[in-house]
mmCIF file of C-alpha atoms in Angstrom:
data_model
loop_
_atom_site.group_PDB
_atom_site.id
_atom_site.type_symbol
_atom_site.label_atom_id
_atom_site.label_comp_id
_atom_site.label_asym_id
_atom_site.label_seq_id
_atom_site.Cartn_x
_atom_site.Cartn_y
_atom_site.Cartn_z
ATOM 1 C CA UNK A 4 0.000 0.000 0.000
ATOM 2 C CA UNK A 5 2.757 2.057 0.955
ATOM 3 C CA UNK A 6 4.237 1.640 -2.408
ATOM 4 C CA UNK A 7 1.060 2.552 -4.199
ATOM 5 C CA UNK A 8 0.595 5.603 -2.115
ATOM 6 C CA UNK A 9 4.148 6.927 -2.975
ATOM 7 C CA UNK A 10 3.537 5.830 -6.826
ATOM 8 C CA UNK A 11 0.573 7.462 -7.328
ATOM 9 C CA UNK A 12 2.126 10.695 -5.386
ATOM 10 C CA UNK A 13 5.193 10.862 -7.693
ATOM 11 C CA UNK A 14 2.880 10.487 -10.872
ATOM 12 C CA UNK A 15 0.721 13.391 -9.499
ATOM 13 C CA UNK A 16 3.545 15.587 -9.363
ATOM 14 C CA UNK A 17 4.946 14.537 -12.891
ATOM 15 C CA UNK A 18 1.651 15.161 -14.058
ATOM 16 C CA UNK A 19 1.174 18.521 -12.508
ATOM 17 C CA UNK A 20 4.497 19.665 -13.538
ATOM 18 C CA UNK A 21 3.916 18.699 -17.331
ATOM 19 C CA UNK A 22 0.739 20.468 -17.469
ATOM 20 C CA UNK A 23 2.492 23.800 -16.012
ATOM 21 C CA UNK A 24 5.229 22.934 -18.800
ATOM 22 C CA UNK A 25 2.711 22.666 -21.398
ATOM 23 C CA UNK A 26 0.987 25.876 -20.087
ATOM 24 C CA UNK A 27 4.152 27.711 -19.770
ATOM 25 C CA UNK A 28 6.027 26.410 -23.737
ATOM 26 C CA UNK A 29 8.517 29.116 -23.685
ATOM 27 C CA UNK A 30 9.311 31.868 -20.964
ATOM 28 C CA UNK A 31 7.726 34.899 -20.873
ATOM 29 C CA UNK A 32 9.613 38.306 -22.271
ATOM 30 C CA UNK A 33 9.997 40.845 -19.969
ATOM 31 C CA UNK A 34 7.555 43.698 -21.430
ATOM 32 C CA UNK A 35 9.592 46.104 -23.568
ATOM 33 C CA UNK A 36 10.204 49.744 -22.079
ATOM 34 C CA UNK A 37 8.902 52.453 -24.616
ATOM 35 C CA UNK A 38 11.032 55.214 -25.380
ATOM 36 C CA UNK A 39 9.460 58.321 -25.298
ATOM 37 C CA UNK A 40 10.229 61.213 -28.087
ATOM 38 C CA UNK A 41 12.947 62.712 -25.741
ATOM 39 C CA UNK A 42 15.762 61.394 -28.285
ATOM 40 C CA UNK A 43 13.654 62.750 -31.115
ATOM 41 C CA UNK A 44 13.430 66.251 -29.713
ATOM 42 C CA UNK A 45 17.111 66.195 -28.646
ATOM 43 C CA UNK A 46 18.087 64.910 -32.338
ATOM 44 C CA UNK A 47 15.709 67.948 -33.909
ATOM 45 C CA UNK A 48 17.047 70.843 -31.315
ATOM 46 C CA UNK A 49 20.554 70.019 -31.989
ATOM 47 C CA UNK A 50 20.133 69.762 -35.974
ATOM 48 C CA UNK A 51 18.615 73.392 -35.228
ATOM 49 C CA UNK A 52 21.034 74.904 -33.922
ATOM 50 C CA UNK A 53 22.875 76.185 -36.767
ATOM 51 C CA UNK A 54 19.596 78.126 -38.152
ATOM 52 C CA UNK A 55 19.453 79.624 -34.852
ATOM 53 C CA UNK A 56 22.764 80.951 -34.391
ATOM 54 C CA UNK A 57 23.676 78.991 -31.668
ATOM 55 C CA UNK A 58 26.740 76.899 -33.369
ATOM 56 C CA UNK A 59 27.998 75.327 -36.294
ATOM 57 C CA UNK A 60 30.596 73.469 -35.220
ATOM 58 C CA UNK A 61 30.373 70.973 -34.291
ATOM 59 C CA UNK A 62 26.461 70.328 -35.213
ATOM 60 C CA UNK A 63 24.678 68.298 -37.403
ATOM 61 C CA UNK A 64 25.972 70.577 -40.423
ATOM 62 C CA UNK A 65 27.006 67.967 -43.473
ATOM 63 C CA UNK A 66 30.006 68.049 -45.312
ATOM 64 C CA UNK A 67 28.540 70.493 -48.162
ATOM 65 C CA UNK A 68 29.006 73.507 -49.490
ATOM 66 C CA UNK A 69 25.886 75.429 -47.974
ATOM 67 C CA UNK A 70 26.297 78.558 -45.953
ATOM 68 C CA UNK A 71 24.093 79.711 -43.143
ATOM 69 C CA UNK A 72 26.255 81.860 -41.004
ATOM 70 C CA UNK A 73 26.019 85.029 -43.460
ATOM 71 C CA UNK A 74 24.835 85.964 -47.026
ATOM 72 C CA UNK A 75 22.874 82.599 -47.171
ATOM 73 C CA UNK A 76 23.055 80.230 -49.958
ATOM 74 C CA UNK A 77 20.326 77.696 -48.617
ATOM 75 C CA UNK A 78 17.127 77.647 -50.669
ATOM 76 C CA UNK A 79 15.244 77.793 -47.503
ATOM 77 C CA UNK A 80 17.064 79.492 -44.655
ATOM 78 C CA UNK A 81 17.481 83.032 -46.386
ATOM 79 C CA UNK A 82 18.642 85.736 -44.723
ATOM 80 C CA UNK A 83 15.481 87.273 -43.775
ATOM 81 C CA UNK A 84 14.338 84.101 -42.751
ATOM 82 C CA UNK A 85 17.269 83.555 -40.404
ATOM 83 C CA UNK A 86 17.537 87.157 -38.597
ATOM 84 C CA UNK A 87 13.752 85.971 -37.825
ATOM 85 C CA UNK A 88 14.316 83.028 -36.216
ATOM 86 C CA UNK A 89 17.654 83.026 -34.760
ATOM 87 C CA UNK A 90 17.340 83.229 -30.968
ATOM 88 C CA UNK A 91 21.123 84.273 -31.059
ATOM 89 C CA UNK A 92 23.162 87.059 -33.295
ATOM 90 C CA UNK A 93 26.297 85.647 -32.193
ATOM 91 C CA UNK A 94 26.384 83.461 -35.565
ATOM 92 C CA UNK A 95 25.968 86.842 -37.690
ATOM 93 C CA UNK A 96 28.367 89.006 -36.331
ATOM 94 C CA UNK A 97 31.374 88.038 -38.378
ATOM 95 C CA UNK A 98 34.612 89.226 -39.263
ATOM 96 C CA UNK A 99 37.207 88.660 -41.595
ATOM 97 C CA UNK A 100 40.572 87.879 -41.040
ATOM 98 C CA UNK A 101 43.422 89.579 -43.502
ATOM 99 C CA UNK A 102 46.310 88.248 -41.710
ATOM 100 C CA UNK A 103 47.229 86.140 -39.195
ATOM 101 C CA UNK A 104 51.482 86.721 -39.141
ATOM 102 C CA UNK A 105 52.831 83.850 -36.999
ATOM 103 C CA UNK A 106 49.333 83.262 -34.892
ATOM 104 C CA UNK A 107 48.810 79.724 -35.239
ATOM 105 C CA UNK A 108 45.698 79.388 -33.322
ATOM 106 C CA UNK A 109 43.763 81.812 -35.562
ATOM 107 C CA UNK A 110 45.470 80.561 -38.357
ATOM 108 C CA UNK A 111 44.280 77.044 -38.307
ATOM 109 C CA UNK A 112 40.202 78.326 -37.607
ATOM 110 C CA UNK A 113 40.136 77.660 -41.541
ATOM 111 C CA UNK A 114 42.526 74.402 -42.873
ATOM 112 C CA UNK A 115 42.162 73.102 -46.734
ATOM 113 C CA UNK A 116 42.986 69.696 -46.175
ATOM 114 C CA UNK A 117 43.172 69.997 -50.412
ATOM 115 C CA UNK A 118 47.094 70.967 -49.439
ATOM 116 C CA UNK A 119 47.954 67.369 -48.819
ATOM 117 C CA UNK A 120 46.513 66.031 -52.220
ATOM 118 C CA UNK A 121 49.350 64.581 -53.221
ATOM 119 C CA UNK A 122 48.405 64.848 -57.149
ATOM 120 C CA UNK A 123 45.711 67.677 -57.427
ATOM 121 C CA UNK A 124 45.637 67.519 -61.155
ATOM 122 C CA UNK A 125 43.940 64.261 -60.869
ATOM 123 C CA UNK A 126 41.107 66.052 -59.316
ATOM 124 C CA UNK A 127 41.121 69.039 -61.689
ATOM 125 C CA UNK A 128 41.358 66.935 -64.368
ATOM 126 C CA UNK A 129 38.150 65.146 -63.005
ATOM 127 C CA UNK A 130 36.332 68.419 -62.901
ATOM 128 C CA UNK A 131 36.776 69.002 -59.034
ATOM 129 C CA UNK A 132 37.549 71.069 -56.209
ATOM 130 C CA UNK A 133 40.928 70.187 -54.367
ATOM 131 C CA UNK A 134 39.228 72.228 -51.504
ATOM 132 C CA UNK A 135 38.281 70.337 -48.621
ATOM 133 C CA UNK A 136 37.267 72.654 -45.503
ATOM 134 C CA UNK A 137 37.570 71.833 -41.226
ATOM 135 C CA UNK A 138 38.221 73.567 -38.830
ATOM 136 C CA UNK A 139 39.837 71.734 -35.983
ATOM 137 C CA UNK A 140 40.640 72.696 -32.631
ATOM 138 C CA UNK A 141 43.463 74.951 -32.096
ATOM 139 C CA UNK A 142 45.011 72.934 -29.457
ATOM 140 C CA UNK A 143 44.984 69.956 -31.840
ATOM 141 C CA UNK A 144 46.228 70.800 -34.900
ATOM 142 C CA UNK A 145 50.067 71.154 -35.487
ATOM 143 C CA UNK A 146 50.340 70.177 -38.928
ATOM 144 C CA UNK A 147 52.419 72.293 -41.887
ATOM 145 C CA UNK A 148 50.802 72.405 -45.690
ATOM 146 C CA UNK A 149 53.936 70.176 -47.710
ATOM 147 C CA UNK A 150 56.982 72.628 -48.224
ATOM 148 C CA UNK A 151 55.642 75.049 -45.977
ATOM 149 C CA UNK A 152 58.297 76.731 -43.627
ATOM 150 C CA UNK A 153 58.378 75.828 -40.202
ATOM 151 C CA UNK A 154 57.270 79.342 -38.969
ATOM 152 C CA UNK A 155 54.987 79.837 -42.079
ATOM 153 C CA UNK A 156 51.693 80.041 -39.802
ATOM 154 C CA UNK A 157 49.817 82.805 -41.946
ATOM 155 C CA UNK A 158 46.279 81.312 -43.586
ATOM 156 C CA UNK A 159 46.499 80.756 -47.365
ATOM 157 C CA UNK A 160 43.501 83.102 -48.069
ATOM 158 C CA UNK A 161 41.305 85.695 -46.103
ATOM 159 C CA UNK A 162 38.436 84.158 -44.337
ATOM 160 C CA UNK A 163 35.329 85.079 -42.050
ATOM 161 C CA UNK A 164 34.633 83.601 -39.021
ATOM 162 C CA UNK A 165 32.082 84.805 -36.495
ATOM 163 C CA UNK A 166 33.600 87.214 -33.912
ATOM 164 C CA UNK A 167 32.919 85.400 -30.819
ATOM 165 C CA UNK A 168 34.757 82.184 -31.874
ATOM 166 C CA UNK A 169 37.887 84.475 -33.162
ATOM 167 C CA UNK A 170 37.535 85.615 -29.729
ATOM 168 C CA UNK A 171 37.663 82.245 -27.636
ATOM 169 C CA UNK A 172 40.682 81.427 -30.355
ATOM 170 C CA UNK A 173 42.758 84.312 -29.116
ATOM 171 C CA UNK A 174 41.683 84.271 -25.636
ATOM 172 C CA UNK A 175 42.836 80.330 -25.139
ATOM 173 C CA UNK A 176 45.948 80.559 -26.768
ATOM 174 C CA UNK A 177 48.709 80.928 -24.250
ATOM 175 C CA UNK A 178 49.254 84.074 -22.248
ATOM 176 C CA UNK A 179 50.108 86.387 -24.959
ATOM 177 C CA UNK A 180 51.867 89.096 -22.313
ATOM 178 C CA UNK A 181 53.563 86.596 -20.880
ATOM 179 C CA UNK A 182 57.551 86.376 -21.157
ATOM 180 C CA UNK A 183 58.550 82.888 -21.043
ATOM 181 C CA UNK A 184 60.975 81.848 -18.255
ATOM 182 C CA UNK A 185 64.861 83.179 -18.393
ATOM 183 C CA UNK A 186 63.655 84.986 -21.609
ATOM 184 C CA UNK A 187 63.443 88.793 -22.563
ATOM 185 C CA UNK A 188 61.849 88.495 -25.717
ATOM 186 C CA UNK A 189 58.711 86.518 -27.075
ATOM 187 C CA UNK A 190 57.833 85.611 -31.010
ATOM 188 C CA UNK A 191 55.946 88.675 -31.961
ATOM 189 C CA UNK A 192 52.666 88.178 -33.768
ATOM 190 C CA UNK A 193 50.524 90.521 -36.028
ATOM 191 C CA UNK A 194 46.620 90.067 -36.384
ATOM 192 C CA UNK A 195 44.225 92.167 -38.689
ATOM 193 C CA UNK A 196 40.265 91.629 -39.018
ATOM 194 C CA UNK A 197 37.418 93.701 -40.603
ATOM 195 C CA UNK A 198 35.069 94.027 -38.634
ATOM 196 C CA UNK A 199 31.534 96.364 -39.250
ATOM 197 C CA UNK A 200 33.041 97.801 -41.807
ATOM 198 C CA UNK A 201 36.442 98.728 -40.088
ATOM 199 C CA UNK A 202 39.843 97.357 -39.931
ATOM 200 C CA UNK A 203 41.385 96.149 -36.098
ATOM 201 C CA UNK A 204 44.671 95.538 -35.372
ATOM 202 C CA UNK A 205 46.066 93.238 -32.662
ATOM 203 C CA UNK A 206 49.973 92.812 -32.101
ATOM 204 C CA UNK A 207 52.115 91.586 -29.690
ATOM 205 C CA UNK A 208 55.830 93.336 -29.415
ATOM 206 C CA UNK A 209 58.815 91.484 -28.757
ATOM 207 C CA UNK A 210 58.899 92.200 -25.133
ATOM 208 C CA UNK A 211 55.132 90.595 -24.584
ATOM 209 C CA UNK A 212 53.316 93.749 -24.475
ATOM 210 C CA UNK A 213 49.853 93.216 -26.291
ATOM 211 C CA UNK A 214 48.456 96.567 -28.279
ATOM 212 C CA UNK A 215 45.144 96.547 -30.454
ATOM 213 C CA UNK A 216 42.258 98.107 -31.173
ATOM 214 C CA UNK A 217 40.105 96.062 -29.634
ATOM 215 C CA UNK A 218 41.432 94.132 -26.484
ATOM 216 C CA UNK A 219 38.097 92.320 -25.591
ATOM 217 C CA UNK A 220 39.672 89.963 -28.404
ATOM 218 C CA UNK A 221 42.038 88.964 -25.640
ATOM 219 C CA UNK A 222 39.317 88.181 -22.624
ATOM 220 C CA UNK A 223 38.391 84.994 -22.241
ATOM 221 C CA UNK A 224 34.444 84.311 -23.175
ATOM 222 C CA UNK A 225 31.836 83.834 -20.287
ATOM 223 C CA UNK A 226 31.781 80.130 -18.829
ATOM 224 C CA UNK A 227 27.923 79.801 -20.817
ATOM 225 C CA UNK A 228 29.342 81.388 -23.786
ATOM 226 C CA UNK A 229 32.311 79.279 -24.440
ATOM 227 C CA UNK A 230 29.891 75.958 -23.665
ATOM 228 C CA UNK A 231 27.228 77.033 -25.679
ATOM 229 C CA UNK A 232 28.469 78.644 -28.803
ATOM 230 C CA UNK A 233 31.400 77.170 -31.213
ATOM 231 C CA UNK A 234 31.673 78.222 -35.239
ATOM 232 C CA UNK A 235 33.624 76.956 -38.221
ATOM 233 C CA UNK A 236 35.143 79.403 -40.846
ATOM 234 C CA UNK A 237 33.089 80.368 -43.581
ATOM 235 C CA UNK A 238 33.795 81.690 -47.645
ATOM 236 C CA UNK A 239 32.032 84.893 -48.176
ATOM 237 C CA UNK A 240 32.824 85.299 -51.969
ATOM 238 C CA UNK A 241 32.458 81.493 -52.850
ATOM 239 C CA UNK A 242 31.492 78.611 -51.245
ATOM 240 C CA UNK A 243 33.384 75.353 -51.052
ATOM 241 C CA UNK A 244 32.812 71.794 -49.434
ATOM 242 C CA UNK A 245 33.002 72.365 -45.397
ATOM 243 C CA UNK A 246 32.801 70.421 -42.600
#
């Protein structure tokens, strides 16, 4: 009887358990977690930013040769369209530099990587621009066109650039009135912008003394300013491939 008993128990249990098995074929998935449209509206607030003068670099801006900085070229985005809806005129105040004599951290705002094509014939032969447009970060970028002179730092054309970036260039390079130490003389530099219609000068003499006509250009850019805003050179008179 005993034996029975325990038999019939064990079976019971078998049973039971297959019947939950059969129930229960495969696991249940843990319920997937919706994602709300925060990513969305962070994706379509940062790919606006560059139509409201916040920044341009770097942004969701594609390698291309549209402008939206100044004198528009997008089909869309005019320049009536833009003063209307930019929450920010830091984008359209621009200058242009005419010379940047041995100031390497203006210099490189605008670098045509089209300087180390090898063959550029190929490509003008092929009906194309050699001119490829970044603008890296000053405290990044060391690099010399091919046969350039090691103190050649001067750009290879006038460009614009708005004034608050040519600002946080100048004002992070290293302490221009500084003398370095056990020497009486620095590298001088020369820097020249328009600016509103008017030409500024900024030098620094021999014995680290910084003149200019505008010294702002030397003060470093508001914590919120510097975090917020950053710009890439642009091409007033033409308009080539950027990034």
């Amino acid at each position: 009887v005993g034996n029975t008993t325990t038999t019939a128990a064990a079976l019971k249990t078998t049973t039971t358990t297959t019947t939950k098995k059969e129930e229960n074929p495969r696991r249940r998935r843990p319920p997937r977690r919706r994602r709300g449209p925060h990513s969305a509206l962070l994706l379509c607030v940062v790919g606006a930013l560059p139509y409201l003068g916040v920044r341009t670099h770097p942004s969701f801006v594609m390698f291309s040769n549209l402008r939206v900085e100044a004198k528009s070229n997008h089909w869309l985005f005019t320049d009536s369209v833009l003063d209307k809806i930019a929450i920010s005129t830091a984008a359209r105040d621009l200058t242009t530099v005419t010379l940047a004599d041995n100031f390497p951290a203006v210099a490189s705002i605008r670098v045509d990587l089209g300087q180390w094509i090898q063959d550029p014939g190929v490509v003008h032969d092929a009906g194309a621009s050699t001119e490829f447009i970044i603008s890296p970060p000053a405290k990044h970028w060391n690099r010399r066109p091919p046969g350039a002179e090691q103190d050649d730092t001067t750009p290879t054309k006038n460009f614009s650039v708005p004034f608050l970036e040519l600002r946080r260039r100048v004002s992070e390079a290293p302490r221009l009135d500084v003398l370095p130490e056990g020497e009486n003389e620095v590298e001088p530099f020369r820097l020249e912008y328009l600016r509103h219609g008017r030409t500024f000068r900024l030098e620094r003499l021999r014995n680290g003394t910084v003149v200019g006509d505008d010294l702002s250009l030397v003060e470093p850019l508001p914590w919120y300013a510097a975090a917020l805003h950053r710009f890439r050179a642009v091409d007033l008179d033409h308009s080539p491939c950027r990034h």
